[in-house]
Short mmCIF file of C-alpha atoms in Angstrom, two decimals:
data_model
loop_
_atom_site.label_atom_id
_atom_site.label_comp_id
_atom_site.label_asym_id
_atom_site.label_seq_id
_atom_site.Cartn_x
_atom_site.Cartn_y
_atom_site.Cartn_z
CA UNK A 1 -18.04 2.80 -0.97
CA UNK A 2 -18.07 6.70 -1.08
CA UNK A 3 -15.77 8.17 1.41
CA UNK A 4 -13.19 5.36 0.79
CA UNK A 5 -10.08 6.93 -0.62
CA UNK A 6 -6.53 6.16 -0.79
CA UNK A 7 -6.53 2.28 -1.00
CA UNK A 8 -3.46 0.85 -2.17
CA UNK A 9 -3.87 -1.33 -5.60
CA UNK A 10 -2.05 -3.95 -3.90
CA UNK A 11 -4.84 -4.11 -1.32
CA UNK A 12 -7.33 -4.90 -4.17
CA UNK A 13 -5.07 -7.50 -5.69
CA UNK A 14 -4.79 -9.16 -2.21
CA UNK A 15 -8.49 -9.09 -1.84
CA UNK A 16 -8.78 -11.22 -4.97
CA UNK A 17 -6.16 -13.62 -3.58
CA UNK A 18 -8.00 -13.82 -0.17
CA UNK A 19 -11.48 -14.45 -2.26
CA UNK A 20 -9.74 -17.32 -4.23
CA UNK A 21 -8.44 -18.60 -0.83
CA UNK A 22 -11.98 -18.59 0.68
CA UNK A 23 -13.15 -20.35 -2.27
CA UNK A 24 -10.82 -23.02 -1.67
CA UNK A 25 -11.50 -23.27 1.93
CA UNK A 26 -15.28 -23.45 1.03
CA UNK A 27 -14.49 -26.22 -1.53
CA UNK A 28 -12.81 -28.28 1.27
CA UNK A 29 -15.89 -27.54 3.82
CA UNK A 30 -13.59 -25.35 6.04
CA UNK A 31 -16.25 -23.26 7.88
CA UNK A 32 -14.16 -20.85 9.81
CA UNK A 33 -10.52 -19.15 9.17
CA UNK A 34 -8.56 -16.47 10.95
CA UNK A 35 -6.37 -13.42 9.76
CA UNK A 36 -3.39 -15.87 10.56
CA UNK A 37 -4.50 -18.77 8.55
CA UNK A 38 -5.31 -16.36 5.36
CA UNK A 39 -2.03 -14.65 5.94
CA UNK A 40 -0.06 -18.16 5.77
CA UNK A 41 -2.23 -19.08 2.52
CA UNK A 42 -1.55 -15.56 0.96
CA UNK A 43 2.00 -15.21 1.84
CA UNK A 44 1.66 -12.02 3.80
CA UNK A 45 1.32 -10.94 7.58
CA UNK A 46 -1.90 -11.44 9.72
CA UNK A 47 -1.44 -7.59 10.19
CA UNK A 48 -1.69 -7.12 6.34
CA UNK A 49 -4.76 -9.14 6.08
CA UNK A 50 -6.59 -7.19 8.99
CA UNK A 51 -5.48 -3.88 7.50
CA UNK A 52 -6.71 -4.77 4.02
CA UNK A 53 -10.19 -5.89 5.19
CA UNK A 54 -10.31 -2.84 7.65
CA UNK A 55 -10.48 -0.63 4.70
CA UNK A 56 -13.95 -1.89 4.08
CA UNK A 57 -15.57 -2.60 7.30
CA UNK A 58 -15.39 -5.20 10.41
CA UNK A 59 -15.85 -8.72 9.23
CA UNK A 60 -14.54 -10.94 11.91
CA UNK A 61 -14.87 -11.32 15.57
CA UNK A 62 -12.13 -10.72 17.79
CA UNK A 63 -10.73 -14.08 18.86
CA UNK A 64 -13.19 -16.15 16.83
CA UNK A 65 -11.89 -15.14 13.20
CA UNK A 66 -14.02 -15.13 10.19
CA UNK A 67 -16.97 -17.25 8.94
CA UNK A 68 -15.71 -18.54 5.64
CA UNK A 69 -19.11 -18.07 3.40
CA UNK A 70 -19.82 -14.69 5.16
CA UNK A 71 -16.26 -13.21 4.42
CA UNK A 72 -16.44 -14.77 0.83
CA UNK A 73 -19.66 -13.01 0.40
CA UNK A 74 -18.77 -9.76 1.50
CA UNK A 75 -15.56 -9.73 -0.64
CA UNK A 76 -17.73 -10.62 -3.52
CA UNK A 77 -19.98 -7.39 -2.43
CA UNK A 78 -16.62 -5.02 -2.06
CA UNK A 79 -15.17 -6.31 -5.41
CA UNK A 80 -18.71 -5.94 -7.10
CA UNK A 81 -18.75 -9.46 -8.12
CA UNK A 82 -22.22 -9.85 -6.65
CA UNK A 83 -23.69 -7.97 -9.69
CA UNK A 84 -23.95 -8.68 -13.42
CA UNK A 85 -21.21 -7.34 -15.80
CA UNK A 86 -21.69 -7.21 -19.49
CA UNK A 87 -18.68 -7.60 -21.40
CA UNK A 88 -17.48 -7.63 -25.04
CA UNK A 89 -14.35 -9.38 -26.16
CA UNK A 90 -12.34 -7.70 -28.89
CA UNK A 91 -9.93 -10.22 -30.63
CA UNK A 92 -11.45 -13.64 -31.07
CA UNK A 93 -8.55 -15.62 -31.94
CA UNK A 94 -7.24 -18.41 -29.83
CA UNK A 95 -6.77 -16.36 -26.65
CA UNK A 96 -10.23 -14.37 -27.11
CA UNK A 97 -12.10 -17.90 -27.64
CA UNK A 98 -10.32 -19.52 -24.60
CA UNK A 99 -11.50 -16.40 -22.33
CA UNK A 100 -14.96 -16.66 -23.82
CA UNK A 101 -15.02 -20.59 -22.93
CA UNK A 102 -13.08 -20.46 -19.70
CA UNK A 103 -15.25 -22.04 -17.14
CA UNK A 104 -15.94 -19.91 -14.03
CA UNK A 105 -16.55 -16.45 -15.29
CA UNK A 106 -20.16 -16.99 -15.42
CA UNK A 107 -19.97 -17.81 -11.84
CA UNK A 108 -18.98 -14.23 -11.13
CA UNK A 109 -21.86 -12.94 -13.53
CA UNK A 110 -19.56 -11.79 -16.28
CA UNK A 111 -21.75 -12.16 -19.28
CA UNK A 112 -20.27 -12.00 -22.67
CA UNK A 113 -22.84 -9.97 -24.74
CA UNK A 114 -20.76 -9.23 -27.84
CA UNK A 115 -17.53 -10.39 -29.85
CA UNK A 116 -15.54 -8.32 -32.19
CA UNK A 117 -12.63 -8.79 -34.55
CA UNK A 118 -11.17 -7.58 -37.65
CA UNK A 119 -10.28 -10.91 -39.19
CA UNK A 120 -12.92 -11.42 -42.16
CA UNK A 121 -12.59 -15.20 -41.56
CA UNK A 122 -13.83 -14.87 -38.06
CA UNK A 123 -16.64 -12.17 -38.60
CA UNK A 124 -20.14 -13.90 -39.00
CA UNK A 125 -18.97 -17.14 -37.30
CA UNK A 126 -20.65 -17.99 -33.97
CA UNK A 127 -18.71 -18.48 -30.54
CA UNK A 128 -20.61 -19.37 -27.65
CA UNK A 129 -24.00 -18.54 -29.11
CA UNK A 130 -22.78 -14.97 -30.05
CA UNK A 131 -21.85 -13.92 -33.70
CA UNK A 132 -18.55 -12.38 -34.14
CA UNK A 133 -18.92 -8.75 -35.46
CA UNK A 134 -16.32 -6.20 -37.16
CA UNK A 135 -14.53 -4.01 -34.66
CA UNK A 136 -15.98 -1.07 -36.75
CA UNK A 137 -19.53 -2.07 -35.41
CA UNK A 138 -18.41 -1.68 -31.58
CA UNK A 139 -19.62 1.92 -31.40
CA UNK A 140 -23.06 1.35 -32.79
CA UNK A 141 -23.34 -1.91 -30.49
CA UNK A 142 -22.24 -0.01 -27.27
CA UNK A 143 -24.75 2.85 -28.33
CA UNK A 144 -27.68 0.01 -28.22
CA UNK A 145 -26.60 -2.58 -25.61
CA UNK A 146 -25.31 -2.00 -22.05
CA UNK A 147 -21.38 -2.85 -22.03
CA UNK A 148 -19.49 -2.45 -18.89
CA UNK A 149 -16.13 -3.94 -19.81
CA UNK A 150 -13.98 -4.81 -22.81
CA UNK A 151 -11.49 -7.67 -22.70
CA UNK A 152 -8.67 -7.06 -25.08
CA UNK A 153 -7.18 -10.22 -26.71
CA UNK A 154 -5.66 -9.02 -29.76
CA UNK A 155 -2.09 -9.26 -30.89
CA UNK A 156 0.14 -6.77 -29.10
CA UNK A 157 0.66 -4.61 -32.38
CA UNK A 158 -3.27 -4.19 -32.54
CA UNK A 159 -3.85 -3.69 -28.73
CA UNK A 160 -3.62 0.26 -28.84
CA UNK A 161 -5.96 0.52 -31.81
CA UNK A 162 -8.60 -1.84 -30.25
CA UNK A 163 -8.21 -0.11 -26.86
CA UNK A 164 -8.89 3.29 -28.49
CA UNK A 165 -12.07 1.66 -30.25
CA UNK A 166 -13.56 0.55 -26.95
CA UNK A 167 -12.67 4.24 -25.35
CA UNK A 168 -14.27 5.72 -28.39
CA UNK A 169 -17.36 3.53 -27.94
CA UNK A 170 -17.77 4.64 -24.44
CA UNK A 171 -16.62 1.44 -22.62
CA UNK A 172 -15.37 2.39 -19.15
CA UNK A 173 -13.45 -0.50 -18.47
CA UNK A 174 -10.76 -2.25 -20.21
CA UNK A 175 -8.91 -5.58 -19.33
CA UNK A 176 -5.89 -5.99 -21.33
CA UNK A 177 -4.45 -9.38 -21.97
CA UNK A 178 -1.67 -8.32 -24.57
CA UNK A 179 1.66 -7.91 -23.53
CA UNK A 180 1.92 -4.21 -24.12
CA UNK A 181 1.12 -1.14 -22.01
CA UNK A 182 -1.99 0.71 -23.20
CA UNK A 183 -1.47 4.64 -23.38
CA UNK A 184 -4.43 6.93 -23.45
CA UNK A 185 -4.55 9.10 -26.44
CA UNK A 186 -3.25 12.62 -25.62
CA UNK A 187 -4.42 15.84 -27.20
CA UNK A 188 -2.96 19.37 -26.92
CA UNK A 189 -4.80 21.85 -25.04
CA UNK A 190 -3.74 25.23 -23.93
CA UNK A 191 -0.33 24.22 -25.09
CA UNK A 192 -0.20 21.26 -22.58
CA UNK A 193 -0.67 17.59 -23.36
CA UNK A 194 -4.02 16.25 -21.92
CA UNK A 195 -5.62 12.92 -21.93
CA UNK A 196 -8.21 12.67 -24.61
CA UNK A 197 -11.77 13.29 -23.43
CA UNK A 198 -12.90 9.69 -24.35
CA UNK A 199 -10.20 8.25 -21.94
CA UNK A 200 -11.56 10.04 -18.92
CA UNK A 201 -12.78 7.87 -16.23
CA UNK A 202 -11.71 4.79 -18.41
CA UNK A 203 -9.95 2.11 -16.21
CA UNK A 204 -7.35 -0.02 -17.87
CA UNK A 205 -6.29 -2.95 -16.21
CA UNK A 206 -3.43 -5.26 -17.40
CA UNK A 207 -3.31 -8.89 -17.22
CA UNK A 208 0.17 -10.22 -16.72
CA UNK A 209 -0.50 -13.38 -18.53
CA UNK A 210 3.01 -14.73 -17.80
CA UNK A 211 3.05 -14.07 -14.23
CA UNK A 212 2.46 -17.50 -12.98
CA UNK A 213 5.07 -19.01 -15.34
CA UNK A 214 7.60 -16.32 -13.74
CA UNK A 215 6.60 -17.26 -10.24
CA UNK A 216 6.95 -20.97 -11.01
CA UNK A 217 10.38 -20.57 -12.33
CA UNK A 218 11.37 -19.02 -9.04
CA UNK A 219 9.95 -21.99 -6.92
CA UNK A 220 11.37 -24.63 -9.36
CA UNK A 221 14.83 -23.02 -8.83
CA UNK A 222 14.16 -22.72 -5.11
CA UNK A 223 12.05 -25.46 -4.04
CA UNK A 224 12.91 -24.97 -0.36
CA UNK A 225 11.13 -21.47 -0.41
CA UNK A 226 7.99 -22.96 -1.81
CA UNK A 227 4.66 -22.41 0.09
CA UNK A 228 3.49 -24.74 2.58
CA UNK A 229 0.45 -26.71 1.53
CA UNK A 230 -3.10 -25.97 2.97
CA UNK A 231 -2.88 -29.26 4.85
CA UNK A 232 -0.31 -27.66 7.13
CA UNK A 233 -2.33 -24.61 8.21
CA UNK A 234 -4.32 -26.07 10.96
CA UNK A 235 -3.08 -24.78 14.35
CA UNK B 1 20.17 -18.58 -3.56
CA UNK B 2 21.43 -21.02 -0.78
CA UNK B 3 21.12 -19.47 2.66
CA UNK B 4 17.94 -17.52 1.64
CA UNK B 5 14.99 -18.80 3.70
CA UNK B 6 11.56 -17.26 4.68
CA UNK B 7 10.72 -15.10 1.87
CA UNK B 8 7.16 -14.59 1.66
CA UNK B 9 5.31 -15.75 -1.37
CA UNK B 10 3.83 -12.28 -1.72
CA UNK B 11 7.35 -11.08 -2.17
CA UNK B 12 7.82 -13.11 -5.06
CA UNK B 13 4.51 -12.13 -6.77
CA UNK B 14 5.74 -8.58 -6.31
CA UNK B 15 9.11 -9.15 -7.69
CA UNK B 16 6.98 -10.35 -10.85
CA UNK B 17 5.09 -7.18 -10.62
CA UNK B 18 8.31 -5.00 -10.17
CA UNK B 19 9.65 -6.79 -13.39
CA UNK B 20 6.66 -5.94 -15.34
CA UNK B 21 6.93 -2.24 -14.17
CA UNK B 22 10.67 -2.18 -15.11
CA UNK B 23 9.94 -3.53 -18.75
CA UNK B 24 7.09 -0.88 -19.13
CA UNK B 25 9.64 1.96 -17.88
CA UNK B 26 12.51 0.39 -20.27
CA UNK B 27 9.98 0.50 -23.31
CA UNK B 28 9.39 4.28 -22.34
CA UNK B 29 13.21 5.00 -22.33
CA UNK B 30 13.09 5.62 -18.71
CA UNK B 31 16.64 5.13 -17.48
CA UNK B 32 16.53 5.28 -13.54
CA UNK B 33 13.54 4.76 -11.06
CA UNK B 34 13.33 4.71 -7.21
CA UNK B 35 11.79 2.61 -4.58
CA UNK B 36 9.22 5.55 -4.53
CA UNK B 37 8.26 5.31 -8.09
CA UNK B 38 8.12 1.61 -8.22
CA UNK B 39 6.07 1.75 -5.25
CA UNK B 40 3.51 4.17 -6.42
CA UNK B 41 3.18 2.06 -9.98
CA UNK B 42 2.87 -1.12 -7.82
CA UNK B 43 0.37 0.12 -5.20
CA UNK B 44 2.67 -0.67 -2.36
CA UNK B 45 5.15 1.40 -0.01
CA UNK B 46 8.60 2.24 -0.87
CA UNK B 47 9.50 0.50 2.34
CA UNK B 48 8.11 -2.70 0.99
CA UNK B 49 9.86 -2.36 -2.30
CA UNK B 50 13.33 -1.83 -0.70
CA UNK B 51 12.37 -4.85 1.78
CA UNK B 52 11.34 -7.22 -1.10
CA UNK B 53 14.64 -6.34 -2.93
CA UNK B 54 16.63 -6.75 -0.02
CA UNK B 55 15.99 -10.37 0.35
CA UNK B 56 18.27 -10.77 -2.80
CA UNK B 57 20.97 -8.23 -2.39
CA UNK B 58 21.62 -4.43 -2.89
CA UNK B 59 20.59 -3.36 -5.85
CA UNK B 60 20.25 0.55 -5.89
CA UNK B 61 22.35 3.29 -4.51
CA UNK B 62 21.00 5.53 -1.67
CA UNK B 63 19.81 8.72 -2.92
CA UNK B 64 20.41 7.69 -6.56
CA UNK B 65 17.73 4.94 -6.88
CA UNK B 66 17.99 2.15 -9.38
CA UNK B 67 19.27 1.82 -12.83
CA UNK B 68 16.26 0.34 -14.76
CA UNK B 69 18.06 -2.06 -17.17
CA UNK B 70 20.28 -3.11 -14.29
CA UNK B 71 17.42 -3.74 -11.74
CA UNK B 72 15.59 -5.58 -14.61
CA UNK B 73 18.33 -7.97 -15.23
CA UNK B 74 18.98 -8.62 -11.59
CA UNK B 75 15.29 -9.45 -11.27
CA UNK B 76 15.44 -11.72 -14.22
CA UNK B 77 18.31 -13.54 -12.73
CA UNK B 78 16.54 -13.75 -9.08
CA UNK B 79 13.33 -15.24 -10.70
CA UNK B 80 15.35 -17.51 -13.01
CA UNK B 81 14.18 -16.00 -16.15
CA UNK B 82 17.65 -15.54 -17.77
CA UNK B 83 17.80 -19.58 -18.25
CA UNK B 84 15.91 -21.89 -20.64
CA UNK B 85 12.78 -23.70 -19.32
CA UNK B 86 11.64 -26.73 -20.96
CA UNK B 87 7.80 -26.83 -20.91
CA UNK B 88 5.13 -29.37 -21.82
CA UNK B 89 1.56 -28.21 -22.14
CA UNK B 90 -1.21 -30.67 -21.06
CA UNK B 91 -4.47 -29.85 -22.68
CA UNK B 92 -4.23 -28.35 -26.16
CA UNK B 93 -7.86 -27.02 -26.46
CA UNK B 94 -8.42 -23.20 -26.92
CA UNK B 95 -6.54 -22.24 -23.76
CA UNK B 96 -3.66 -24.49 -24.39
CA UNK B 97 -3.12 -23.36 -27.78
CA UNK B 98 -3.83 -19.70 -26.57
CA UNK B 99 -0.62 -20.40 -24.11
CA UNK B 100 1.27 -22.06 -26.83
CA UNK B 101 0.92 -19.33 -29.06
CA UNK B 102 1.04 -16.24 -26.47
CA UNK B 103 3.69 -13.52 -27.59
CA UNK B 104 6.36 -13.13 -24.92
CA UNK B 105 6.82 -16.38 -23.39
CA UNK B 106 9.86 -16.97 -25.75
CA UNK B 107 11.21 -13.56 -24.50
CA UNK B 108 11.68 -15.32 -20.96
CA UNK B 109 13.05 -18.48 -22.59
CA UNK B 110 10.00 -20.60 -21.91
CA UNK B 111 10.41 -23.25 -24.68
CA UNK B 112 7.44 -25.76 -25.49
CA UNK B 113 8.98 -29.01 -26.04
CA UNK B 114 5.84 -31.13 -25.96
CA UNK B 115 1.95 -31.05 -26.10
CA UNK B 116 -0.30 -33.46 -24.52
CA UNK B 117 -4.06 -34.08 -24.66
CA UNK B 118 -6.53 -36.93 -24.47
CA UNK B 119 -8.77 -35.81 -27.43
CA UNK B 120 -8.38 -38.28 -30.32
CA UNK B 121 -9.31 -35.26 -32.63
CA UNK B 122 -6.14 -33.29 -31.45
CA UNK B 123 -3.51 -36.24 -31.28
CA UNK B 124 -1.47 -36.19 -34.08
CA UNK B 125 -2.24 -32.65 -35.29
CA UNK B 126 0.58 -30.07 -35.36
CA UNK B 127 0.61 -27.07 -32.98
CA UNK B 128 3.47 -24.50 -33.35
CA UNK B 129 5.56 -26.96 -34.95
CA UNK B 130 4.95 -29.67 -32.18
CA UNK B 131 2.81 -32.85 -32.80
CA UNK B 132 0.23 -33.27 -30.12
CA UNK B 133 0.72 -36.60 -28.18
CA UNK B 134 -1.60 -38.61 -25.92
CA UNK B 135 -1.18 -37.72 -22.25
CA UNK B 136 -0.23 -41.55 -21.61
CA UNK B 137 3.15 -40.91 -23.51
CA UNK B 138 4.08 -38.24 -20.98
CA UNK B 139 6.02 -40.53 -18.80
CA UNK B 140 8.06 -42.03 -21.78
CA UNK B 141 8.49 -38.49 -23.29
CA UNK B 142 9.89 -37.07 -19.86
CA UNK B 143 12.06 -40.01 -19.78
CA UNK B 144 13.80 -39.07 -22.94
CA UNK B 145 13.51 -35.44 -22.94
CA UNK B 146 14.29 -32.81 -20.19
CA UNK B 147 11.21 -31.17 -19.11
CA UNK B 148 11.35 -28.52 -16.19
CA UNK B 149 7.59 -27.62 -16.18
CA UNK B 150 4.20 -28.67 -17.14
CA UNK B 151 1.41 -26.04 -17.93
CA UNK B 152 -1.93 -27.50 -17.18
CA UNK B 153 -4.75 -26.17 -19.70
CA UNK B 154 -7.47 -29.01 -19.21
CA UNK B 155 -11.05 -28.55 -18.06
CA UNK B 156 -11.33 -28.33 -14.22
CA UNK B 157 -12.85 -31.92 -14.09
CA UNK B 158 -9.49 -33.15 -15.77
CA UNK B 159 -7.10 -31.12 -13.92
CA UNK B 160 -6.44 -33.40 -10.91
CA UNK B 161 -5.75 -36.46 -13.15
CA UNK B 162 -3.59 -34.48 -15.51
CA UNK B 163 -1.71 -33.17 -12.61
CA UNK B 164 -1.06 -36.60 -11.23
CA UNK B 165 0.21 -37.68 -14.70
CA UNK B 166 2.73 -34.71 -14.61
CA UNK B 167 3.77 -35.90 -11.07
CA UNK B 168 3.98 -39.64 -12.21
CA UNK B 169 6.17 -38.45 -14.88
CA UNK B 170 8.78 -36.70 -12.50
CA UNK B 171 7.94 -32.87 -13.68
CA UNK B 172 8.79 -30.98 -10.82
CA UNK B 173 6.91 -27.72 -11.66
CA UNK B 174 3.24 -27.62 -12.48
CA UNK B 175 1.45 -24.26 -13.45
CA UNK B 176 -2.34 -24.83 -13.17
CA UNK B 177 -4.63 -22.60 -15.21
CA UNK B 178 -7.85 -24.56 -14.46
CA UNK B 179 -10.11 -23.11 -11.77
CA UNK B 180 -9.66 -25.85 -9.16
CA UNK B 181 -7.24 -26.79 -6.43
CA UNK B 182 -4.60 -29.41 -7.07
CA UNK B 183 -4.14 -31.80 -4.17
CA UNK B 184 -1.10 -34.05 -4.09
CA UNK B 185 -2.02 -37.84 -3.77
CA UNK B 186 -1.81 -38.91 -0.15
CA UNK B 187 -0.75 -42.37 0.97
CA UNK B 188 -1.04 -44.15 4.40
CA UNK B 189 2.26 -44.71 5.99
CA UNK B 190 2.51 -45.87 9.59
CA UNK B 191 -1.07 -45.04 10.03
CA UNK B 192 -0.46 -41.35 8.99
CA UNK B 193 -1.61 -39.67 5.80
CA UNK B 194 1.45 -38.61 3.88
CA UNK B 195 1.93 -36.99 0.48
CA UNK B 196 2.85 -39.64 -2.22
CA UNK B 197 6.62 -39.94 -3.11
CA UNK B 198 5.92 -38.66 -6.63
CA UNK B 199 4.60 -35.29 -5.40
CA UNK B 200 7.71 -34.63 -2.96
CA UNK B 201 9.41 -31.48 -4.25
CA UNK B 202 6.70 -30.91 -6.81
CA UNK B 203 5.78 -27.23 -6.91
CA UNK B 204 2.09 -26.36 -8.07
CA UNK B 205 1.48 -22.65 -8.86
CA UNK B 206 -2.23 -21.73 -9.68
CA UNK B 207 -3.15 -19.19 -12.16
CA UNK B 208 -6.04 -16.96 -11.10
CA UNK B 209 -7.11 -16.76 -14.61
CA UNK B 210 -10.20 -14.57 -13.63
CA UNK B 211 -7.97 -12.12 -11.23
CA UNK B 212 -7.84 -9.25 -13.68
CA UNK B 213 -11.65 -9.52 -14.19
CA UNK B 214 -12.18 -9.18 -10.61
CA UNK B 215 -9.80 -6.24 -10.11
CA UNK B 216 -11.39 -4.29 -12.90
CA UNK B 217 -14.90 -4.94 -11.63
CA UNK B 218 -13.64 -3.03 -8.45
CA UNK B 219 -12.24 0.03 -10.24
CA UNK B 220 -15.02 0.19 -12.52
CA UNK B 221 -17.38 0.38 -9.59
CA UNK B 222 -15.01 2.82 -7.87
CA UNK B 223 -13.26 4.72 -10.36
CA UNK B 224 -11.90 7.40 -8.04
CA UNK B 225 -9.89 4.71 -6.24
CA UNK B 226 -7.97 3.51 -9.62
CA UNK B 227 -4.26 3.83 -10.20
CA UNK B 228 -2.65 6.89 -11.04
CA UNK B 229 -1.27 6.77 -14.58
CA UNK B 230 2.55 6.38 -15.41
CA UNK B 231 2.59 9.96 -16.72
CA UNK B 232 2.07 11.04 -13.14
CA UNK B 233 5.01 9.47 -11.51
CA UNK B 234 7.88 11.89 -12.20
CA UNK B 235 8.87 13.84 -9.13
#
């Protein structure tokens, strides 16, 4: 990936959408697709599809389109989903347990290696074969176990502190399920406010847990604007 | 909204993103924004922001940009989030309970009016002040209570049947959290396969529950391509 710069974040979100569409096509035994088909299913233009993919190489054949399993495999590789990710979950209430048990995460080789909470009633209990530990133990745990990402599933008022614990422990990727904005700690240096060292290189991705509800509200209100079904995409 | 046609589904997804960004700006007491700022935060072009908004009216002032609370209020109205939505949840395991308890859904006036499951251990128990009922009771329930949407939080192998129960009961909007594609029932009519009557006008929105994990994998792998922080957007 070296040398690739300036890729819009929206492109990455769309790659995730294309991947999901390709998985759907594969489940329906569709062997080939085109930028036009992908565009219809993703609600964008065919030009956009081709432009998004072109950041990462040449995947299709002019006039023949894309082979579904090959393009899927390439997108898995581009997104880094062909490798194992060691994940800790911070917050093991209903949402954290739902995440730990969500079917599909294992298909992408997300491996839960540690569960953390501050609730004494949860600490020491077992979830999915893992023992819930106190969040205070995060740093020691990360010191002895490879942890690539932390998923935050704590109440909103605890999210900032829990994110700080992950950054302090040296976890480089944080996926925030709480409906709040996580801010890196700032420090004053030479009279300027700068991001604390422990936050350098930390990636925070926010999940808009309610995004689907909001899209659905629009389409229930405006059913004539809803997407065409996949059965209508054949040319 | 009558007369508005041909709005890309990706535009609706982006409106949801813009809304979340505006809420973040409002939380940081930012009073004004511009299509350029929104574009940076959403990872799209300023032209795209203006084009997306232009489907629904004129919200900004040339050269002055947008007033954050006004644009937020307008997007809430466009998305239908300024009105009450009565929702049933089908599937009251960990994920269904996490959804029922997720903070924030009430801010958008999503009101949970019924919870349904097929698990005898759950039926009759109380969650968030509601008694869990058997999914077989869905039709009678919808006959006596206004239900605008159903959220599907069942295991993947149960999703199609549960979606069918919602469509049979007359629920017009389905939000599917399971990692499977929901297919409308088809019937043969005059020798052609057609969508069953109970599915006409039903909107199905799929939540890619793992989308955030996939985006995070990409950015942990390619930290140099990560988004700029909100502190860098001021001109």
